[in-house]
């Protein structure tokens, strides 16, 4: 099984791009262009890694529910692929926004990411229009935009594939995965008005050396506590997550692009529901007092075998 590169290893540079298929272009034309793109994708990945062997180039592409319905109306969609539904909490809302295709590109150098975006543009420019393009960066020593180490609770390398990729042999989309993509704007001034000790209570970990706070100190609405998901037996379920920093400091614009990869979107959804709707006595994740989501999309990321099926007209 050839998986797309969805496991978000840290990279110095990232481009996150969401596009729509143009409504004014005939669906058959869009489909032919997309099939051609899928046919070239795997060889393009191989070529990029040969050309830039020291830049840790990684790429993944996801397909949205509305795009799937338009291109493959007679084919059963991946079972959890649907347009992301808004989550209305008491204080914040997880918004739902448009998106037919999602590209997650990362490398050690931004020009390598740009090279991949240029290829996408050349192959699909006649049938797509931009929704959002965000250029991210590795912040300090692997920290999120709010200054705390990111990814501590991600699954270990030994278990990550079992968490991320669909492994049900009865699922026709085995080897694929779901990704939730959310772009958040961060209130840096408000965050900086807090003492480090108060920031740590919001996050649930120490800022300098990334140690989890003791249970009798950590609030129940701390980010690392309330955002957890559990199965019916009460055991914690993990996903693979990444928070990519982006900023335009001259505009006082700071943000974090959240990606949640999982073989079961229901796990990611449970986390979001806890964050935005609260849990038990808490109304919401306290970190949302400093973050405002401005996008929200769900995509299915096929395996390369499934992309080959699309290219060969075997998914109709």
PDB file of C-alpha atoms in Angstrom:
ATOM      1  CA  UNK A   1       0.000   0.000   0.000  1.00  0.00           C
ATOM      2  CA  UNK A   2       1.401   3.377  -1.041  1.00  0.00           C
ATOM      3  CA  UNK A   3       0.225   5.991   1.428  1.00  0.00           C
ATOM      4  CA  UNK A   4       0.267   9.692   0.792  1.00  0.00           C
ATOM      5  CA  UNK A   5       2.680  11.612   3.034  1.00  0.00           C
ATOM      6  CA  UNK A   6       0.146  12.664   5.631  1.00  0.00           C
ATOM      7  CA  UNK A   7       2.133  12.020   8.796  1.00  0.00           C
ATOM      8  CA  UNK A   8       3.081  15.638   9.516  1.00  0.00           C
ATOM      9  CA  UNK A   9       6.745  15.500  10.360  1.00  0.00           C
ATOM     10  CA  UNK A  10       8.059  18.907  11.356  1.00  0.00           C
ATOM     11  CA  UNK A  11       9.443  20.917   8.457  1.00  0.00           C
ATOM     12  CA  UNK A  12      10.893  24.411   8.227  1.00  0.00           C
ATOM     13  CA  UNK A  13       8.421  25.534   5.549  1.00  0.00           C
ATOM     14  CA  UNK A  14       4.816  24.660   4.725  1.00  0.00           C
ATOM     15  CA  UNK A  15       2.209  25.703   2.180  1.00  0.00           C
ATOM     16  CA  UNK A  16      -1.419  24.877   2.933  1.00  0.00           C
ATOM     17  CA  UNK A  17      -3.718  25.526  -0.005  1.00  0.00           C
ATOM     18  CA  UNK A  18      -7.464  25.081  -0.468  1.00  0.00           C
ATOM     19  CA  UNK A  19      -9.092  25.433  -3.883  1.00  0.00           C
ATOM     20  CA  UNK A  20     -12.499  24.971  -5.454  1.00  0.00           C
ATOM     21  CA  UNK A  21     -13.287  23.533  -8.842  1.00  0.00           C
ATOM     22  CA  UNK A  22     -14.705  26.298 -11.003  1.00  0.00           C
ATOM     23  CA  UNK A  23     -18.489  26.221 -11.313  1.00  0.00           C
ATOM     24  CA  UNK A  24     -18.376  27.768 -14.795  1.00  0.00           C
ATOM     25  CA  UNK A  25     -16.337  24.906 -16.233  1.00  0.00           C
ATOM     26  CA  UNK A  26     -18.120  21.778 -17.444  1.00  0.00           C
ATOM     27  CA  UNK A  27     -17.816  18.876 -15.030  1.00  0.00           C
ATOM     28  CA  UNK A  28     -16.409  16.562 -17.691  1.00  0.00           C
ATOM     29  CA  UNK A  29     -13.608  19.039 -18.367  1.00  0.00           C
ATOM     30  CA  UNK A  30     -12.899  19.310 -14.631  1.00  0.00           C
ATOM     31  CA  UNK A  31     -12.875  15.522 -14.280  1.00  0.00           C
ATOM     32  CA  UNK A  32     -10.467  15.022 -17.162  1.00  0.00           C
ATOM     33  CA  UNK A  33      -8.084  17.617 -15.748  1.00  0.00           C
ATOM     34  CA  UNK A  34      -8.258  16.058 -12.290  1.00  0.00           C
ATOM     35  CA  UNK A  35      -7.700  12.552 -13.668  1.00  0.00           C
ATOM     36  CA  UNK A  36      -4.631  13.827 -15.504  1.00  0.00           C
ATOM     37  CA  UNK A  37      -3.351  15.410 -12.297  1.00  0.00           C
ATOM     38  CA  UNK A  38      -3.843  12.169 -10.350  1.00  0.00           C
ATOM     39  CA  UNK A  39      -2.028  10.223 -13.078  1.00  0.00           C
ATOM     40  CA  UNK A  40       1.006  12.502 -12.793  1.00  0.00           C
ATOM     41  CA  UNK A  41       1.013  12.854  -9.014  1.00  0.00           C
ATOM     42  CA  UNK A  42       3.010   9.806  -7.928  1.00  0.00           C
ATOM     43  CA  UNK A  43       5.731  10.270 -10.592  1.00  0.00           C
ATOM     44  CA  UNK A  44       5.872  13.953  -9.645  1.00  0.00           C
ATOM     45  CA  UNK A  45       6.448  13.042  -6.006  1.00  0.00           C
ATOM     46  CA  UNK A  46       9.271  10.717  -7.004  1.00  0.00           C
ATOM     47  CA  UNK A  47      10.800  13.410  -9.199  1.00  0.00           C
ATOM     48  CA  UNK A  48      10.623  16.050  -6.463  1.00  0.00           C
ATOM     49  CA  UNK A  49      12.360  13.757  -3.984  1.00  0.00           C
ATOM     50  CA  UNK A  50      15.103  12.995  -6.525  1.00  0.00           C
ATOM     51  CA  UNK A  51      15.572  16.682  -7.347  1.00  0.00           C
ATOM     52  CA  UNK A  52      15.546  17.831  -3.718  1.00  0.00           C
ATOM     53  CA  UNK A  53      16.987  14.872  -1.776  1.00  0.00           C
ATOM     54  CA  UNK A  54      18.029  16.857   1.296  1.00  0.00           C
ATOM     55  CA  UNK A  55      14.902  18.956   1.771  1.00  0.00           C
ATOM     56  CA  UNK A  56      12.536  16.402   3.357  1.00  0.00           C
ATOM     57  CA  UNK A  57       9.848  17.099   0.764  1.00  0.00           C
ATOM     58  CA  UNK A  58       6.384  15.814   1.694  1.00  0.00           C
ATOM     59  CA  UNK A  59       3.009  16.232  -0.002  1.00  0.00           C
ATOM     60  CA  UNK A  60      -0.587  15.172   0.516  1.00  0.00           C
ATOM     61  CA  UNK A  61      -3.830  16.018  -1.290  1.00  0.00           C
ATOM     62  CA  UNK A  62      -7.364  15.690   0.061  1.00  0.00           C
ATOM     63  CA  UNK A  63     -10.738  15.754  -1.697  1.00  0.00           C
ATOM     64  CA  UNK A  64     -13.832  17.421  -0.235  1.00  0.00           C
ATOM     65  CA  UNK A  65     -17.335  15.936  -0.115  1.00  0.00           C
ATOM     66  CA  UNK A  66     -18.884  18.325  -2.640  1.00  0.00           C
ATOM     67  CA  UNK A  67     -16.062  17.738  -5.114  1.00  0.00           C
ATOM     68  CA  UNK A  68     -16.469  13.984  -4.697  1.00  0.00           C
ATOM     69  CA  UNK A  69     -20.201  14.266  -5.368  1.00  0.00           C
ATOM     70  CA  UNK A  70     -19.602  16.384  -8.465  1.00  0.00           C
ATOM     71  CA  UNK A  71     -16.898  14.190  -9.973  1.00  0.00           C
ATOM     72  CA  UNK A  72     -18.064  10.730  -8.873  1.00  0.00           C
ATOM     73  CA  UNK A  73     -21.854  10.992  -8.342  1.00  0.00           C
ATOM     74  CA  UNK A  74     -22.443   7.274  -8.844  1.00  0.00           C
ATOM     75  CA  UNK A  75     -19.675   6.094  -6.525  1.00  0.00           C
ATOM     76  CA  UNK A  76     -20.106   5.543  -2.806  1.00  0.00           C
ATOM     77  CA  UNK A  77     -18.144   8.173  -0.929  1.00  0.00           C
ATOM     78  CA  UNK A  78     -15.697   7.308   1.855  1.00  0.00           C
ATOM     79  CA  UNK A  79     -18.012   6.589   4.774  1.00  0.00           C
ATOM     80  CA  UNK A  80     -17.190   9.660   6.882  1.00  0.00           C
ATOM     81  CA  UNK A  81     -16.658  12.140   4.063  1.00  0.00           C
ATOM     82  CA  UNK A  82     -19.180  14.945   4.278  1.00  0.00           C
ATOM     83  CA  UNK A  83     -19.052  18.709   4.426  1.00  0.00           C
ATOM     84  CA  UNK A  84     -17.866  19.739   7.866  1.00  0.00           C
ATOM     85  CA  UNK A  85     -20.829  20.866   9.945  1.00  0.00           C
ATOM     86  CA  UNK A  86     -20.502  23.958  12.113  1.00  0.00           C
ATOM     87  CA  UNK A  87     -20.181  23.401  15.849  1.00  0.00           C
ATOM     88  CA  UNK A  88     -21.943  26.163  17.758  1.00  0.00           C
ATOM     89  CA  UNK A  89     -20.589  26.590  21.250  1.00  0.00           C
ATOM     90  CA  UNK A  90     -21.653  29.086  23.889  1.00  0.00           C
ATOM     91  CA  UNK A  91     -18.677  31.365  23.223  1.00  0.00           C
ATOM     92  CA  UNK A  92     -17.074  30.296  19.922  1.00  0.00           C
ATOM     93  CA  UNK A  93     -18.140  28.571  16.729  1.00  0.00           C
ATOM     94  CA  UNK A  94     -16.182  26.063  14.653  1.00  0.00           C
ATOM     95  CA  UNK A  95     -17.068  27.416  11.235  1.00  0.00           C
ATOM     96  CA  UNK A  96     -17.627  25.469   8.036  1.00  0.00           C
ATOM     97  CA  UNK A  97     -16.119  26.835   4.826  1.00  0.00           C
ATOM     98  CA  UNK A  98     -15.773  25.796   1.198  1.00  0.00           C
ATOM     99  CA  UNK A  99     -13.066  23.566  -0.205  1.00  0.00           C
ATOM    100  CA  UNK A 100     -12.905  21.008  -3.015  1.00  0.00           C
ATOM    101  CA  UNK A 101      -9.195  20.146  -2.857  1.00  0.00           C
ATOM    102  CA  UNK A 102      -6.634  20.601  -0.096  1.00  0.00           C
ATOM    103  CA  UNK A 103      -2.864  20.540  -0.564  1.00  0.00           C
ATOM    104  CA  UNK A 104      -0.453  20.049   2.354  1.00  0.00           C
ATOM    105  CA  UNK A 105       3.093  20.750   1.173  1.00  0.00           C
ATOM    106  CA  UNK A 106       6.191  20.887   3.360  1.00  0.00           C
ATOM    107  CA  UNK A 107       9.940  20.943   2.976  1.00  0.00           C
ATOM    108  CA  UNK A 108      13.011  22.412   4.582  1.00  0.00           C
ATOM    109  CA  UNK A 109      13.018  25.312   2.108  1.00  0.00           C
ATOM    110  CA  UNK A 110      10.085  27.407   0.907  1.00  0.00           C
ATOM    111  CA  UNK A 111      11.253  27.381  -2.706  1.00  0.00           C
ATOM    112  CA  UNK A 112      10.739  23.599  -2.788  1.00  0.00           C
ATOM    113  CA  UNK A 113       7.160  24.082  -1.571  1.00  0.00           C
ATOM    114  CA  UNK A 114       6.736  26.774  -4.218  1.00  0.00           C
ATOM    115  CA  UNK A 115       7.965  24.374  -6.909  1.00  0.00           C
ATOM    116  CA  UNK A 116       5.152  21.971  -6.030  1.00  0.00           C
ATOM    117  CA  UNK A 117       2.575  24.777  -6.016  1.00  0.00           C
ATOM    118  CA  UNK A 118       3.828  25.828  -9.453  1.00  0.00           C
ATOM    119  CA  UNK A 119       3.256  22.282 -10.758  1.00  0.00           C
ATOM    120  CA  UNK A 120      -0.268  22.272  -9.314  1.00  0.00           C
ATOM    121  CA  UNK A 121      -0.947  25.629 -10.936  1.00  0.00           C
ATOM    122  CA  UNK A 122       0.272  24.490 -14.345  1.00  0.00           C
ATOM    123  CA  UNK A 123      -1.780  21.295 -14.293  1.00  0.00           C
ATOM    124  CA  UNK A 124      -5.039  22.580 -12.779  1.00  0.00           C
ATOM    125  CA  UNK A 125      -5.137  26.361 -13.355  1.00  0.00           C
ATOM    126  CA  UNK A 126      -7.931  26.163 -15.934  1.00  0.00           C
ATOM    127  CA  UNK A 127     -10.335  24.313 -13.631  1.00  0.00           C
ATOM    128  CA  UNK A 128      -9.643  25.628 -10.114  1.00  0.00           C
ATOM    129  CA  UNK A 129      -9.921  28.887  -8.196  1.00  0.00           C
ATOM    130  CA  UNK A 130      -8.191  29.714  -4.933  1.00  0.00           C
ATOM    131  CA  UNK A 131     -10.019  29.687  -1.610  1.00  0.00           C
ATOM    132  CA  UNK A 132      -7.011  30.122   0.677  1.00  0.00           C
ATOM    133  CA  UNK A 133      -3.233  29.802   0.509  1.00  0.00           C
ATOM    134  CA  UNK A 134      -1.258  30.006   3.750  1.00  0.00           C
ATOM    135  CA  UNK A 135       2.528  29.943   4.057  1.00  0.00           C
ATOM    136  CA  UNK A 136       3.654  28.520   7.393  1.00  0.00           C
ATOM    137  CA  UNK A 137       6.948  28.098   9.175  1.00  0.00           C
ATOM    138  CA  UNK A 138       8.554  26.065  11.931  1.00  0.00           C
ATOM    139  CA  UNK A 139       8.440  28.304  14.987  1.00  0.00           C
ATOM    140  CA  UNK A 140      11.472  28.269  17.260  1.00  0.00           C
ATOM    141  CA  UNK A 141      12.173  24.735  18.515  1.00  0.00           C
ATOM    142  CA  UNK A 142       8.974  23.122  17.218  1.00  0.00           C
ATOM    143  CA  UNK A 143       6.538  25.310  19.126  1.00  0.00           C
ATOM    144  CA  UNK A 144       3.035  26.437  18.218  1.00  0.00           C
ATOM    145  CA  UNK A 145       2.405  30.145  17.619  1.00  0.00           C
ATOM    146  CA  UNK A 146       1.501  30.626  21.311  1.00  0.00           C
ATOM    147  CA  UNK A 147       4.969  29.521  22.413  1.00  0.00           C
ATOM    148  CA  UNK A 148       4.332  25.996  23.708  1.00  0.00           C
ATOM    149  CA  UNK A 149       5.833  22.813  22.244  1.00  0.00           C
ATOM    150  CA  UNK A 150       3.483  21.257  19.682  1.00  0.00           C
ATOM    151  CA  UNK A 151       2.761  17.569  19.050  1.00  0.00           C
ATOM    152  CA  UNK A 152       3.700  16.148  22.449  1.00  0.00           C
ATOM    153  CA  UNK A 153       0.522  14.052  22.620  1.00  0.00           C
ATOM    154  CA  UNK A 154       0.801  12.660  19.090  1.00  0.00           C
ATOM    155  CA  UNK A 155       1.019   8.863  18.784  1.00  0.00           C
ATOM    156  CA  UNK A 156       4.449   7.250  18.866  1.00  0.00           C
ATOM    157  CA  UNK A 157       6.107   6.217  15.622  1.00  0.00           C
ATOM    158  CA  UNK A 158       5.230   2.561  16.320  1.00  0.00           C
ATOM    159  CA  UNK A 159       1.487   3.259  16.419  1.00  0.00           C
ATOM    160  CA  UNK A 160       1.029   6.261  14.150  1.00  0.00           C
ATOM    161  CA  UNK A 161       0.080   4.305  11.012  1.00  0.00           C
ATOM    162  CA  UNK A 162      -2.588   2.398  12.954  1.00  0.00           C
ATOM    163  CA  UNK A 163      -4.036   5.739  14.060  1.00  0.00           C
ATOM    164  CA  UNK A 164      -3.878   7.579  10.743  1.00  0.00           C
ATOM    165  CA  UNK A 165      -4.590   5.149   7.886  1.00  0.00           C
ATOM    166  CA  UNK A 166      -7.836   3.232   7.344  1.00  0.00           C
ATOM    167  CA  UNK A 167      -6.996  -0.419   8.010  1.00  0.00           C
ATOM    168  CA  UNK A 168     -10.388  -2.111   7.687  1.00  0.00           C
ATOM    169  CA  UNK A 169      -9.962  -4.672   4.897  1.00  0.00           C
ATOM    170  CA  UNK A 170     -13.680  -4.428   4.131  1.00  0.00           C
ATOM    171  CA  UNK A 171     -13.415  -0.686   3.509  1.00  0.00           C
ATOM    172  CA  UNK A 172     -12.875   0.059  -0.214  1.00  0.00           C
ATOM    173  CA  UNK A 173     -10.840   3.104   0.804  1.00  0.00           C
ATOM    174  CA  UNK A 174      -8.311   1.220   2.910  1.00  0.00           C
ATOM    175  CA  UNK A 175      -5.020   3.117   3.101  1.00  0.00           C
ATOM    176  CA  UNK A 176      -6.705   6.503   2.934  1.00  0.00           C
ATOM    177  CA  UNK A 177      -7.285   8.934   5.769  1.00  0.00           C
ATOM    178  CA  UNK A 178      -9.393  11.929   6.785  1.00  0.00           C
ATOM    179  CA  UNK A 179      -7.997  15.366   7.523  1.00  0.00           C
ATOM    180  CA  UNK A 180      -9.733  18.226   9.258  1.00  0.00           C
ATOM    181  CA  UNK A 181      -8.217  21.572   8.279  1.00  0.00           C
ATOM    182  CA  UNK A 182      -8.894  24.685  10.367  1.00  0.00           C
ATOM    183  CA  UNK A 183      -7.249  28.096  10.136  1.00  0.00           C
ATOM    184  CA  UNK A 184      -7.197  30.049  13.399  1.00  0.00           C
ATOM    185  CA  UNK A 185      -6.345  33.704  14.049  1.00  0.00           C
ATOM    186  CA  UNK A 186      -4.461  34.248  17.305  1.00  0.00           C
ATOM    187  CA  UNK A 187      -4.800  37.259  19.632  1.00  0.00           C
ATOM    188  CA  UNK A 188      -1.129  37.698  20.480  1.00  0.00           C
ATOM    189  CA  UNK A 189      -1.619  40.903  22.472  1.00  0.00           C
ATOM    190  CA  UNK A 190      -4.233  39.325  24.737  1.00  0.00           C
ATOM    191  CA  UNK A 191      -2.098  36.203  25.169  1.00  0.00           C
ATOM    192  CA  UNK A 192       0.980  38.231  26.039  1.00  0.00           C
ATOM    193  CA  UNK A 193      -0.990  40.060  28.716  1.00  0.00           C
ATOM    194  CA  UNK A 194      -1.059  36.795  30.707  1.00  0.00           C
ATOM    195  CA  UNK A 195       1.735  35.714  32.997  1.00  0.00           C
ATOM    196  CA  UNK A 196       3.571  32.532  32.008  1.00  0.00           C
ATOM    197  CA  UNK A 197       1.894  30.765  34.931  1.00  0.00           C
ATOM    198  CA  UNK A 198      -1.572  31.681  33.638  1.00  0.00           C
ATOM    199  CA  UNK A 199      -0.633  30.618  30.101  1.00  0.00           C
ATOM    200  CA  UNK A 200       0.420  27.251  31.478  1.00  0.00           C
ATOM    201  CA  UNK A 201      -2.982  26.810  33.137  1.00  0.00           C
ATOM    202  CA  UNK A 202      -4.667  27.500  29.787  1.00  0.00           C
ATOM    203  CA  UNK A 203      -2.515  24.959  27.953  1.00  0.00           C
ATOM    204  CA  UNK A 204      -2.002  22.369  30.706  1.00  0.00           C
ATOM    205  CA  UNK A 205       1.774  22.076  30.289  1.00  0.00           C
ATOM    206  CA  UNK A 206       4.812  24.087  31.335  1.00  0.00           C
ATOM    207  CA  UNK A 207       6.045  26.555  28.736  1.00  0.00           C
ATOM    208  CA  UNK A 208       9.797  26.208  29.018  1.00  0.00           C
ATOM    209  CA  UNK A 209      10.319  22.446  29.225  1.00  0.00           C
ATOM    210  CA  UNK A 210       6.918  21.017  28.163  1.00  0.00           C
ATOM    211  CA  UNK A 211       6.039  19.071  31.297  1.00  0.00           C
ATOM    212  CA  UNK A 212       2.408  18.185  31.931  1.00  0.00           C
ATOM    213  CA  UNK A 213       0.933  19.974  34.929  1.00  0.00           C
ATOM    214  CA  UNK A 214      -0.004  17.869  37.935  1.00  0.00           C
ATOM    215  CA  UNK A 215      -3.634  16.741  38.099  1.00  0.00           C
ATOM    216  CA  UNK A 216      -4.318  18.839  41.186  1.00  0.00           C
ATOM    217  CA  UNK A 217      -3.028  21.953  39.395  1.00  0.00           C
ATOM    218  CA  UNK A 218      -4.252  21.533  35.808  1.00  0.00           C
ATOM    219  CA  UNK A 219      -7.776  22.949  35.227  1.00  0.00           C
ATOM    220  CA  UNK A 220     -10.358  20.658  33.665  1.00  0.00           C
ATOM    221  CA  UNK A 221     -10.802  23.120  30.777  1.00  0.00           C
ATOM    222  CA  UNK A 222      -7.063  23.281  29.989  1.00  0.00           C
ATOM    223  CA  UNK A 223      -6.444  22.614  26.312  1.00  0.00           C
ATOM    224  CA  UNK A 224      -4.501  19.385  26.804  1.00  0.00           C
ATOM    225  CA  UNK A 225      -7.249  18.001  29.046  1.00  0.00           C
ATOM    226  CA  UNK A 226     -10.602  18.988  27.566  1.00  0.00           C
ATOM    227  CA  UNK A 227      -9.605  18.332  23.938  1.00  0.00           C
ATOM    228  CA  UNK A 228      -9.071  14.595  24.479  1.00  0.00           C
ATOM    229  CA  UNK A 229     -11.284  11.929  22.865  1.00  0.00           C
ATOM    230  CA  UNK A 230     -12.236   8.616  24.474  1.00  0.00           C
ATOM    231  CA  UNK A 231     -13.768   5.347  23.356  1.00  0.00           C
ATOM    232  CA  UNK A 232     -16.791   3.663  24.965  1.00  0.00           C
ATOM    233  CA  UNK A 233     -14.528   2.076  27.563  1.00  0.00           C
ATOM    234  CA  UNK A 234     -13.125   5.451  28.572  1.00  0.00           C
ATOM    235  CA  UNK A 235      -9.730   4.862  26.973  1.00  0.00           C
ATOM    236  CA  UNK A 236      -8.128   7.848  25.236  1.00  0.00           C
ATOM    237  CA  UNK A 237      -8.098   7.749  21.433  1.00  0.00           C
ATOM    238  CA  UNK A 238      -5.419   9.669  19.571  1.00  0.00           C
ATOM    239  CA  UNK A 239      -5.121  11.326  16.192  1.00  0.00           C
ATOM    240  CA  UNK A 240      -2.117  12.805  14.406  1.00  0.00           C
ATOM    241  CA  UNK A 241      -2.242  16.583  14.729  1.00  0.00           C
ATOM    242  CA  UNK A 242      -0.143  19.504  13.619  1.00  0.00           C
ATOM    243  CA  UNK A 243      -0.341  23.237  14.268  1.00  0.00           C
ATOM    244  CA  UNK A 244       1.500  25.253  11.648  1.00  0.00           C
ATOM    245  CA  UNK A 245       2.430  28.807  12.580  1.00  0.00           C
ATOM    246  CA  UNK A 246       1.857  31.671  10.155  1.00  0.00           C
ATOM    247  CA  UNK A 247       2.072  35.433  10.556  1.00  0.00           C
ATOM    248  CA  UNK A 248       2.117  38.861   8.941  1.00  0.00           C
ATOM    249  CA  UNK A 249       3.602  40.776  11.828  1.00  0.00           C
ATOM    250  CA  UNK A 250       3.344  44.193  10.169  1.00  0.00           C
ATOM    251  CA  UNK A 251      -0.440  43.682  10.033  1.00  0.00           C
ATOM    252  CA  UNK A 252      -0.625  42.347  13.597  1.00  0.00           C
ATOM    253  CA  UNK A 253      -1.841  39.074  12.076  1.00  0.00           C
ATOM    254  CA  UNK A 254      -0.808  35.856  13.793  1.00  0.00           C
ATOM    255  CA  UNK A 255      -2.289  32.414  13.480  1.00  0.00           C
ATOM    256  CA  UNK A 256      -2.133  28.661  13.646  1.00  0.00           C
ATOM    257  CA  UNK A 257      -3.303  26.223  10.981  1.00  0.00           C
ATOM    258  CA  UNK A 258      -4.601  23.070  12.643  1.00  0.00           C
ATOM    259  CA  UNK A 259      -4.539  19.715  10.846  1.00  0.00           C
ATOM    260  CA  UNK A 260      -6.041  16.579  12.347  1.00  0.00           C
ATOM    261  CA  UNK A 261      -5.345  13.319  10.483  1.00  0.00           C
ATOM    262  CA  UNK A 262      -7.194  10.159  11.504  1.00  0.00           C
ATOM    263  CA  UNK A 263      -8.638   6.980  10.058  1.00  0.00           C
ATOM    264  CA  UNK A 264     -11.862   7.851  11.928  1.00  0.00           C
ATOM    265  CA  UNK A 265     -13.070  11.426  11.613  1.00  0.00           C
ATOM    266  CA  UNK A 266     -15.472  10.716  14.472  1.00  0.00           C
ATOM    267  CA  UNK A 267     -12.478  10.819  16.823  1.00  0.00           C
ATOM    268  CA  UNK A 268     -11.437  14.293  15.638  1.00  0.00           C
ATOM    269  CA  UNK A 269     -15.065  15.419  15.785  1.00  0.00           C
ATOM    270  CA  UNK A 270     -15.345  14.342  19.416  1.00  0.00           C
ATOM    271  CA  UNK A 271     -12.276  16.430  20.244  1.00  0.00           C
ATOM    272  CA  UNK A 272     -13.777  19.478  18.555  1.00  0.00           C
ATOM    273  CA  UNK A 273     -17.092  19.023  20.311  1.00  0.00           C
ATOM    274  CA  UNK A 274     -15.336  18.990  23.665  1.00  0.00           C
ATOM    275  CA  UNK A 275     -13.374  22.105  22.714  1.00  0.00           C
ATOM    276  CA  UNK A 276     -16.287  24.178  21.416  1.00  0.00           C
ATOM    277  CA  UNK A 277     -19.304  22.781  23.288  1.00  0.00           C
ATOM    278  CA  UNK A 278     -17.557  21.968  26.514  1.00  0.00           C
ATOM    279  CA  UNK A 279     -17.499  18.905  28.693  1.00  0.00           C
ATOM    280  CA  UNK A 280     -19.240  18.307  32.006  1.00  0.00           C
ATOM    281  CA  UNK A 281     -19.067  21.610  33.944  1.00  0.00           C
ATOM    282  CA  UNK A 282     -16.825  23.416  31.431  1.00  0.00           C
ATOM    283  CA  UNK A 283     -18.347  25.418  28.566  1.00  0.00           C
ATOM    284  CA  UNK A 284     -15.320  25.377  26.240  1.00  0.00           C
ATOM    285  CA  UNK A 285     -11.590  24.843  25.864  1.00  0.00           C
ATOM    286  CA  UNK A 286      -9.932  27.850  27.509  1.00  0.00           C
ATOM    287  CA  UNK A 287      -7.476  28.233  24.623  1.00  0.00           C
ATOM    288  CA  UNK A 288     -10.376  29.390  22.444  1.00  0.00           C
ATOM    289  CA  UNK A 289     -10.405  32.637  24.396  1.00  0.00           C
ATOM    290  CA  UNK A 290      -7.283  33.495  22.359  1.00  0.00           C
ATOM    291  CA  UNK A 291      -8.004  31.755  19.037  1.00  0.00           C
ATOM    292  CA  UNK A 292     -10.748  32.389  16.489  1.00  0.00           C
ATOM    293  CA  UNK A 293     -11.363  29.799  13.723  1.00  0.00           C
ATOM    294  CA  UNK A 294     -11.935  31.347  10.292  1.00  0.00           C
ATOM    295  CA  UNK A 295     -12.022  28.165   8.172  1.00  0.00           C
ATOM    296  CA  UNK A 296     -13.174  24.588   8.660  1.00  0.00           C
ATOM    297  CA  UNK A 297     -13.011  21.792   6.085  1.00  0.00           C
ATOM    298  CA  UNK A 298     -13.015  18.011   6.018  1.00  0.00           C
ATOM    299  CA  UNK A 299     -11.174  16.144   3.268  1.00  0.00           C
ATOM    300  CA  UNK A 300     -10.490  12.526   2.350  1.00  0.00           C
ATOM    301  CA  UNK A 301      -6.877  11.764   1.432  1.00  0.00           C
ATOM    302  CA  UNK A 302      -6.776   8.710  -0.875  1.00  0.00           C
ATOM    303  CA  UNK A 303      -3.912   6.265  -1.129  1.00  0.00           C
ATOM    304  CA  UNK A 304      -1.853   6.316  -4.306  1.00  0.00           C
ATOM    305  CA  UNK A 305      -3.642   3.151  -5.431  1.00  0.00           C
ATOM    306  CA  UNK A 306      -6.945   5.011  -5.176  1.00  0.00           C
ATOM    307  CA  UNK A 307      -5.500   7.993  -7.053  1.00  0.00           C
ATOM    308  CA  UNK A 308      -4.428   5.560  -9.789  1.00  0.00           C
ATOM    309  CA  UNK A 309      -8.006   4.280  -9.908  1.00  0.00           C
ATOM    310  CA  UNK A 310      -9.232   7.846 -10.404  1.00  0.00           C
ATOM    311  CA  UNK A 311      -6.670   8.390 -13.170  1.00  0.00           C
ATOM    312  CA  UNK A 312      -7.709   5.181 -14.905  1.00  0.00           C
ATOM    313  CA  UNK A 313     -11.425   5.968 -14.723  1.00  0.00           C
ATOM    314  CA  UNK A 314     -12.062   3.099 -12.316  1.00  0.00           C
ATOM    315  CA  UNK A 315     -13.888   5.373  -9.878  1.00  0.00           C
ATOM    316  CA  UNK A 316     -17.003   6.690 -11.580  1.00  0.00           C
TER     317      UNK A 316
END
